[in-house]
Amino acid sequence: MVENIVELGREKAEKILLKNGGELGLLGSSTAYQQVWARDSMICGLGLLVCQDDMGPSIHRSSLETLGRFQSELGKIPHNVGFPNVADPALIAHGGKLDDESVKGQAVEDSIHAGCVDGNLWYIIGHYSYYMETNDKEFLQKWWGNLEKALLWLRYQDSNECGLLEVHEAMDWADLFANRYNVLFDNVLYAAAWKCMGHMADALNLPSSYFYENARDVKKKINILLWITPENQEKMDWVKKERKEWLYPIKRVETELVERPFYLPYMGFRDYADRFDTLGNLLAIVFGVADEEKANKILDYIQGCGINEPFPVQALYPAIREGEKDWRDYYRVRNLNLPHHYHNGGSWPFIGGFYVAALIQAKRFEEAEYQLGKLANMNKTGKKAEWEFNEWFHGQSGRPMGFAGQSWSAAMYLFAENAVKNQKVNIFNQEDDWK
């Protein structure tokens, strides 16, 4: 029975995902988010590239081309691009559509949000994924200059030149949330992006050691700053010599927390958060920032706390409540970020896909297969009909609360199913030098 629902889920997911392809590339969903979103479309590329239908890679290519055409002079990849005056219930606070007075029928960049950092990060990873699946060097060569500009723009987000990105709150996938400064999610992607650039430079016979050195440097610094263990004298000697501004926060967390079986979600100026950011920790496993010991501690913590219940997985543990340091009044916008909602502990099928992939990366094959079956049931559960591939679910009740037909819910199911079937994560595996 589990096999049947997993197979059926794959068929349904590919159908929904391909249907969401449009003139500009992959739209966020069939019911809302009627634009090509940088992070969404690039994450969805991981699913499009394992589609059985040849349309999958073609749609991903279109997304890459759209984002590249709208790159700014300084190298910023657009948050999202779409056609104006298209009805979209996700834009209810902004008149229900992208409103623009430019030439009719021409795509426009959306500037509603506070900005984002991870669009550039996922754009680089998305290009790497496309090259690895298609071996299209001509396409890679054409856009290499855009990739270099995208990386340079990211380097300027490191305001103190510590080697890690400094990120304002609400500037990544959690765009209504208070993660800030040295954020786990963005810096794990930063390490991955540097490594992707190295592999792509190799493919074009360009110097690559610089990219690999920076990938190792970011990985090292994430593990120094955001993984908390009892004081390590070797680590502290390095910090005293190389990054004195980290002395206070590291001493503080090692005194107050002693240790944690997961990466902290962010470290700010003499400030930190003590909670479990699920996606950031899972990506640390998938992209090899976490070693085997850390990966197993993270996955054991998810199991022990029930973060994978009732569906895989809740985005945050524990949820933030009003009156706590990281509560913001804007969490009430559209009723989205109340406890166990949306970014604040809601359950997301696309994160569930990364959870299954992380289990495969850690060689927990039976557990990954079990969680894939639960993820299939999650995507099957809808508000109005079965196989809605809803956007997000209440973290405690497990009931769907977002928009249906969500591209990344479908795409990451395909990616997870492929990983379980092959017992390895597509593209980001040991054979391709991702450990």
Coordinates of N, CA and C in Angstrom, one line a residue, residues 30 40 51 66 83 102 115 132 144 191 210 219 223 266-267 283 290 292 294 302 310-311 313 357 419:
S30 N -0.3 26.9 -9.2 CA -1.4 27.0 -10.2 C -2.5 27.9 -9.7
D40 N 12.0 29.7 -5.2 CA 11.1 28.6 -5.5 C 11.4 27.9 -6.8
C51 N 12.3 14.8 -13.6 CA 11.0 14.4 -14.3 C 11.3 13.4 -15.4
T66 N 15.0 33.7 -17.5 CA 14.2 34.9 -17.1 C 14.9 35.6 -15.9
F83 N 4.0 38.7 -15.0 CA 3.2 39.6 -15.8 C 2.3 40.5 -15.0
S102 N 3.9 49.7 -17.2 CA 4.8 49.6 -18.3 C 4.1 49.0 -19.5
G115 N 13.3 42.6 0.0 CA 14.5 42.2 -0.6 C 14.8 40.8 -0.2
M132 N 24.8 19.9 -14.4 CA 25.1 18.6 -14.0 C 24.2 17.6 -14.7
W144 N 27.9 32.5 -17.7 CA 29.0 32.5 -16.6 C 29.2 34.0 -16.1
A191 N 28.1 28.5 1.3 CA 29.1 27.4 1.1 C 28.8 26.6 -0.1
Y210 N 40.2 29.1 -6.1 CA 39.6 30.2 -5.3 C 38.2 29.9 -4.8
K219 N 32.3 26.9 5.3 CA 31.9 25.7 6.0 C 32.6 25.7 7.4
N223 N 30.7 26.1 11.3 CA 30.9 25.1 12.3 C 31.5 25.7 13.6
Y266 N 20.8 31.6 14.0 CA 21.6 32.8 13.7 C 22.4 33.2 14.9
M267 N 23.4 34.0 14.6 CA 24.2 34.6 15.6 C 24.3 36.1 15.2
L283 N 19.6 21.4 5.2 CA 20.5 21.8 4.1 C 22.0 21.6 4.5
A290 N 27.6 19.8 7.5 CA 27.6 18.9 8.7 C 28.3 17.6 8.4
E292 N 29.3 13.6 9.6 CA 28.5 12.5 9.9 C 27.9 12.5 11.3
K294 N 27.6 15.2 13.3 CA 26.6 16.3 13.5 C 25.3 15.9 12.8
I302 N 15.4 15.7 15.5 CA 14.1 15.8 14.8 C 13.2 14.6 15.3
P310 N 2.7 15.7 12.8 CA 2.1 14.5 12.2 C 2.6 14.3 10.8
F311 N 3.2 15.3 10.2 CA 3.8 15.2 8.8 C 5.2 15.7 8.8
V313 N 7.9 18.2 7.6 CA 8.4 18.4 8.9 C 8.0 19.8 9.3
A357 N 15.8 13.7 1.8 CA 17.1 13.8 1.1 C 18.2 13.7 2.2
A419 N 15.6 10.2 -4.6 CA 16.7 9.9 -3.7 C 16.5 8.5 -3.0

